Amino acid sequence: MAFEGLAEKLQETFKKLKGKGKINEKDLKEALREVRLALLEADVNYKVVKDFIAKIKERAVGQEVMESLTPGQQVIKIVNEEMTNLMGGTQSKIIFSSKPPTVIMMTGLQGAGKTTTSGKLGGLLAKQGKNPLLVACDVYRPAAIDQLHVVGESLNIPVYSMGNHHSPVDIAKAGVEYAKANQKDVVIIDTAGRLHIDEELMDELKNIKSSVQPTEILLIVDAMTGQDAVTVAESFNEQLGLDGVVLTKLDGDTRGGAALSVRAVTGKPIKFVGMGEKLTDLEPFYPDRMASRILG
Ligand code: GDP
């Protein structure tokens, strides 16, 4: 399960704190040292950890906390609150266009889970009463278009494709027009990925962006890749401008670093998390619930 190591370590530290009754600054320092190490081991970005610990220290060394009846509990409460803030504080939802269709552009590197997540998101929105259309713009990976059709069929969501002899920009534009003509209120565009970020990929994504002016640009990243996921997010955000991140494969034994760093490093929220290979395994991301899950 995700976060197992981190959760275990933090909970152990907190157990010691709770057991103490009164705590002094040395106890606090030791506890924060353990929290710091646990976060670094979980692959949380170094600077994020540093700022996080500094914030907790600033709040925890106050007289009110140290002299309260339950200082250990107070420190834990502060860590919980700051961890929630770190991940964005409150849930960030998809913004729907006031002038449908809402166009959601799905971006990311190959293998991150873009095609699967496009389907999952369509399924989730259909359940909320939306009428989504999936658009197949990955014209380079031969199986990608078929894969999207298979996903669409099993979810009963229509897929718009034009094969792989047209440019992704033309397909995206035609897809949006098709949605308008067929009362589809959400268009989910599955774009191509690459193994690494390159100029060609970014140029193509920028071209799609400027021609269909998406309501939302989401980046799909694989949580298992830890700090790499954060670097990818930083780079996509700088070059393309993101509205949110979807963190996939959080059901695996990821150490959790990406979930804890993405928001702080990029300023962009995690909107959804992928929790498995099934097409129903996509959940909205709640920072407070995630913090509670990690802290026990
Ligand atoms: P793309 O290249 O970005 O379009 O990636 P795909 O959608 O083809 O996904 C790559 C692999 O990751 C597939 O085997 C998916 O089933 C798997 N995958 C996607 N999301 C998740 C997830 O949340 N959890 C797990 N365990 N696997 C996932």
mmCIF file of N, CA and C in Angstrom, residues 214-277:
data_model
loop_
_atom_site.group_PDB
_atom_site.id
_atom_site.type_symbol
_atom_site.label_atom_id
_atom_site.label_comp_id
_atom_site.label_asym_id
_atom_site.label_seq_id
_atom_site.Cartn_x
_atom_site.Cartn_y
_atom_site.Cartn_z
ATOM 1 N N PRO A 214 -8.320 24.902 -24.142
ATOM 2 C CA PRO A 214 -8.967 24.031 -23.154
ATOM 3 C C PRO A 214 -9.374 24.779 -21.884
ATOM 4 N N THR A 215 -10.446 24.311 -21.278
ATOM 5 C CA THR A 215 -10.892 24.858 -20.003
ATOM 6 C C THR A 215 -9.920 24.425 -18.910
ATOM 7 N N GLU A 216 -9.459 23.184 -19.053
ATOM 8 C CA GLU A 216 -8.548 22.601 -18.064
ATOM 9 C C GLU A 216 -7.427 21.864 -18.782
ATOM 10 N N ILE A 217 -6.199 22.081 -18.328
ATOM 11 C CA ILE A 217 -5.100 21.226 -18.783
ATOM 12 C C ILE A 217 -4.636 20.421 -17.579
ATOM 13 N N LEU A 218 -4.789 19.112 -17.679
ATOM 14 C CA LEU A 218 -4.373 18.259 -16.570
ATOM 15 C C LEU A 218 -3.109 17.503 -16.962
ATOM 16 N N LEU A 219 -2.216 17.359 -16.010
ATOM 17 C CA LEU A 219 -1.026 16.543 -16.234
ATOM 18 C C LEU A 219 -1.192 15.239 -15.468
ATOM 19 N N ILE A 220 -0.972 14.144 -16.179
ATOM 20 C CA ILE A 220 -1.061 12.830 -15.548
ATOM 21 C C ILE A 220 0.355 12.389 -15.199
ATOM 22 N N VAL A 221 0.634 12.147 -13.937
ATOM 23 C CA VAL A 221 1.958 11.644 -13.567
ATOM 24 C C VAL A 221 1.848 10.396 -12.698
ATOM 25 N N ASP A 222 2.866 9.580 -12.837
ATOM 26 C CA ASP A 222 2.923 8.304 -12.139
ATOM 27 C C ASP A 222 3.550 8.522 -10.756
ATOM 28 N N ALA A 223 2.773 8.291 -9.719
ATOM 29 C CA ALA A 223 3.250 8.543 -8.348
ATOM 30 C C ALA A 223 4.469 7.703 -7.991
ATOM 31 N N MET A 224 4.570 6.546 -8.663
ATOM 32 C CA MET A 224 5.683 5.644 -8.361
ATOM 33 C C MET A 224 7.032 6.257 -8.738
ATOM 34 N N THR A 225 7.020 7.266 -9.608
ATOM 35 C CA THR A 225 8.290 7.844 -10.049
ATOM 36 C C THR A 225 8.796 8.935 -9.100
ATOM 37 N N GLY A 226 8.087 9.181 -8.024
ATOM 38 C CA GLY A 226 8.578 10.054 -6.955
ATOM 39 C C GLY A 226 8.972 11.447 -7.413
ATOM 40 N N GLN A 227 10.213 11.825 -7.116
ATOM 41 C CA GLN A 227 10.668 13.185 -7.441
ATOM 42 C C GLN A 227 10.650 13.463 -8.935
ATOM 43 N N ASP A 228 10.813 12.416 -9.751
ATOM 44 C CA ASP A 228 10.744 12.620 -11.203
ATOM 45 C C ASP A 228 9.382 13.160 -11.601
ATOM 46 N N ALA A 229 8.354 12.655 -10.941
ATOM 47 C CA ALA A 229 6.994 13.114 -11.225
ATOM 48 C C ALA A 229 6.887 14.614 -10.952
ATOM 49 N N VAL A 230 7.537 15.049 -9.906
ATOM 50 C CA VAL A 230 7.500 16.461 -9.529
ATOM 51 C C VAL A 230 8.264 17.313 -10.544
ATOM 52 N N THR A 231 9.409 16.799 -10.995
ATOM 53 C CA THR A 231 10.195 17.511 -12.004
ATOM 54 C C THR A 231 9.409 17.641 -13.305
ATOM 55 N N VAL A 232 8.744 16.552 -13.683
ATOM 56 C CA VAL A 232 7.922 16.573 -14.902
ATOM 57 C C VAL A 232 6.804 17.613 -14.754
ATOM 58 N N ALA A 233 6.195 17.627 -13.594
ATOM 59 C CA ALA A 233 5.089 18.577 -13.350
ATOM 60 C C ALA A 233 5.588 20.016 -13.431
ATOM 61 N N GLU A 234 6.759 20.251 -12.876
ATOM 62 C CA GLU A 234 7.333 21.597 -12.903
ATOM 63 C C GLU A 234 7.554 22.043 -14.350
ATOM 64 N N SER A 235 8.094 21.129 -15.124
ATOM 65 C CA SER A 235 8.430 21.460 -16.493
ATOM 66 C C SER A 235 7.174 21.668 -17.361
ATOM 67 N N PHE A 236 6.201 20.793 -17.232
ATOM 68 C CA PHE A 236 4.943 20.960 -17.979
ATOM 69 C C PHE A 236 4.254 22.259 -17.565
ATOM 70 N N ASN A 237 4.299 22.552 -16.287
ATOM 71 C CA ASN A 237 3.626 23.763 -15.821
ATOM 72 C C ASN A 237 4.290 25.008 -16.389
ATOM 73 N N GLU A 238 5.622 25.001 -16.396
ATOM 74 C CA GLU A 238 6.349 26.161 -16.931
ATOM 75 C C GLU A 238 6.058 26.355 -18.413
ATOM 76 N N GLN A 239 6.047 25.252 -19.144
ATOM 77 C CA GLN A 239 5.948 25.379 -20.597
ATOM 78 C C GLN A 239 4.521 25.469 -21.114
ATOM 79 N N LEU A 240 3.605 24.844 -20.387
ATOM 80 C CA LEU A 240 2.250 24.731 -20.924
ATOM 81 C C LEU A 240 1.222 25.455 -20.048
ATOM 82 N N GLY A 241 1.531 25.529 -18.757
ATOM 83 C CA GLY A 241 0.563 26.101 -17.816
ATOM 84 C C GLY A 241 -0.478 25.044 -17.475
ATOM 85 N N LEU A 242 -0.432 24.530 -16.284
ATOM 86 C CA LEU A 242 -1.347 23.452 -15.902
ATOM 87 C C LEU A 242 -2.463 23.991 -15.016
ATOM 88 N N ASP A 243 -3.589 23.297 -15.029
ATOM 89 C CA ASP A 243 -4.665 23.631 -14.086
ATOM 90 C C ASP A 243 -4.719 22.628 -12.949
ATOM 91 N N GLY A 244 -4.119 21.478 -13.177
ATOM 92 C CA GLY A 244 -4.134 20.481 -12.117
ATOM 93 C C GLY A 244 -3.348 19.255 -12.504
ATOM 94 N N VAL A 245 -3.137 18.408 -11.523
ATOM 95 C CA VAL A 245 -2.352 17.189 -11.707
ATOM 96 C C VAL A 245 -3.207 15.990 -11.307
ATOM 97 N N VAL A 246 -3.044 14.904 -12.052
ATOM 98 C CA VAL A 246 -3.644 13.632 -11.636
ATOM 99 C C VAL A 246 -2.489 12.692 -11.297
ATOM 100 N N LEU A 247 -2.502 12.198 -10.102
ATOM 101 C CA LEU A 247 -1.441 11.313 -9.647
ATOM 102 C C LEU A 247 -1.946 9.876 -9.757
ATOM 103 N N THR A 248 -1.309 9.098 -10.661
ATOM 104 C CA THR A 248 -1.783 7.723 -10.856
ATOM 105 C C THR A 248 -0.963 6.730 -10.036
ATOM 106 N N LYS A 249 -1.465 5.535 -9.969
ATOM 107 C CA LYS A 249 -0.773 4.392 -9.360
ATOM 108 C C LYS A 249 -0.476 4.599 -7.877
ATOM 109 N N LEU A 250 -1.368 5.312 -7.240
ATOM 110 C CA LEU A 250 -1.227 5.525 -5.805
ATOM 111 C C LEU A 250 -1.615 4.264 -5.034
ATOM 112 N N ASP A 251 -2.128 3.280 -5.759
ATOM 113 C CA ASP A 251 -2.450 1.998 -5.139
ATOM 114 C C ASP A 251 -1.196 1.144 -4.984
ATOM 115 N N GLY A 252 -0.130 1.499 -5.705
ATOM 116 C CA GLY A 252 1.106 0.719 -5.617
ATOM 117 C C GLY A 252 1.851 1.052 -4.332
ATOM 118 N N ASP A 253 3.082 0.555 -4.234
ATOM 119 C CA ASP A 253 3.795 0.826 -2.980
ATOM 120 C C ASP A 253 4.664 2.077 -3.122
ATOM 121 N N THR A 254 4.052 3.145 -3.648
ATOM 122 C CA THR A 254 4.770 4.407 -3.777
ATOM 123 C C THR A 254 5.124 4.939 -2.389
ATOM 124 N N ARG A 255 6.245 5.635 -2.339
ATOM 125 C CA ARG A 255 6.662 6.155 -1.033
ATOM 126 C C ARG A 255 5.933 7.440 -0.673
ATOM 127 N N GLY A 256 5.279 8.041 -1.650
ATOM 128 C CA GLY A 256 4.396 9.164 -1.329
ATOM 129 C C GLY A 256 4.959 10.536 -1.588
ATOM 130 N N GLY A 257 6.262 10.587 -1.927
ATOM 131 C CA GLY A 257 6.911 11.882 -2.102
ATOM 132 C C GLY A 257 6.210 12.811 -3.075
ATOM 133 N N ALA A 258 5.735 12.246 -4.189
ATOM 134 C CA ALA A 258 5.106 13.082 -5.208
ATOM 135 C C ALA A 258 3.830 13.726 -4.673
ATOM 136 N N ALA A 259 3.030 12.943 -3.971
ATOM 137 C CA ALA A 259 1.765 13.472 -3.448
ATOM 138 C C ALA A 259 2.010 14.640 -2.506
ATOM 139 N N LEU A 260 3.123 14.557 -1.770
ATOM 140 C CA LEU A 260 3.404 15.594 -0.783
ATOM 141 C C LEU A 260 4.151 16.787 -1.373
ATOM 142 N N SER A 261 4.790 16.617 -2.533
ATOM 143 C CA SER A 261 5.617 17.714 -3.068
ATOM 144 C C SER A 261 5.001 18.492 -4.219
ATOM 145 N N VAL A 262 4.145 17.822 -5.018
ATOM 146 C CA VAL A 262 3.696 18.431 -6.284
ATOM 147 C C VAL A 262 3.116 19.834 -6.084
ATOM 148 N N ARG A 263 2.216 19.962 -5.148
ATOM 149 C CA ARG A 263 1.552 21.238 -4.948
ATOM 150 C C ARG A 263 2.541 22.335 -4.505
ATOM 151 N N ALA A 264 3.404 21.973 -3.564
ATOM 152 C CA ALA A 264 4.343 22.967 -3.043
ATOM 153 C C ALA A 264 5.336 23.414 -4.117
ATOM 154 N N VAL A 265 5.770 22.489 -4.949
ATOM 155 C CA VAL A 265 6.789 22.821 -5.947
ATOM 156 C C VAL A 265 6.181 23.565 -7.144
ATOM 157 N N THR A 266 4.996 23.128 -7.587
ATOM 158 C CA THR A 266 4.433 23.714 -8.809
ATOM 159 C C THR A 266 3.362 24.774 -8.527
ATOM 160 N N GLY A 267 2.807 24.751 -7.335
ATOM 161 C CA GLY A 267 1.692 25.655 -7.048
ATOM 162 C C GLY A 267 0.373 25.154 -7.628
ATOM 163 N N LYS A 268 0.407 23.993 -8.285
ATOM 164 C CA LYS A 268 -0.798 23.461 -8.905
ATOM 165 C C LYS A 268 -1.339 22.274 -8.101
ATOM 166 N N PRO A 269 -2.661 22.221 -7.969
ATOM 167 C CA PRO A 269 -3.240 21.190 -7.109
ATOM 168 C C PRO A 269 -3.331 19.810 -7.751
ATOM 169 N N ILE A 270 -3.306 18.795 -6.909
ATOM 170 C CA ILE A 270 -3.665 17.448 -7.365
ATOM 171 C C ILE A 270 -5.185 17.410 -7.362
ATOM 172 N N LYS A 271 -5.767 17.093 -8.497
ATOM 173 C CA LYS A 271 -7.236 17.076 -8.548
ATOM 174 C C LYS A 271 -7.812 15.669 -8.388
ATOM 175 N N PHE A 272 -7.089 14.676 -8.919
ATOM 176 C CA PHE A 272 -7.573 13.294 -8.809
ATOM 177 C C PHE A 272 -6.397 12.363 -8.531
ATOM 178 N N VAL A 273 -6.723 11.205 -7.975
ATOM 179 C CA VAL A 273 -5.707 10.170 -7.831
ATOM 180 C C VAL A 273 -6.203 8.855 -8.425
ATOM 181 N N GLY A 274 -5.293 8.180 -9.108
ATOM 182 C CA GLY A 274 -5.597 6.865 -9.670
ATOM 183 C C GLY A 274 -5.276 5.809 -8.629
ATOM 184 N N MET A 275 -6.261 4.943 -8.373
ATOM 185 C CA MET A 275 -6.107 3.971 -7.292
ATOM 186 C C MET A 275 -6.149 2.533 -7.776
ATOM 187 N N GLY A 276 -5.939 2.320 -9.083
ATOM 188 C CA GLY A 276 -5.944 0.946 -9.572
ATOM 189 C C GLY A 276 -6.134 0.916 -11.077
ATOM 190 N N GLU A 277 -6.102 -0.292 -11.634
ATOM 191 C CA GLU A 277 -6.188 -0.420 -13.091
ATOM 192 C C GLU A 277 -7.620 -0.421 -13.609
#
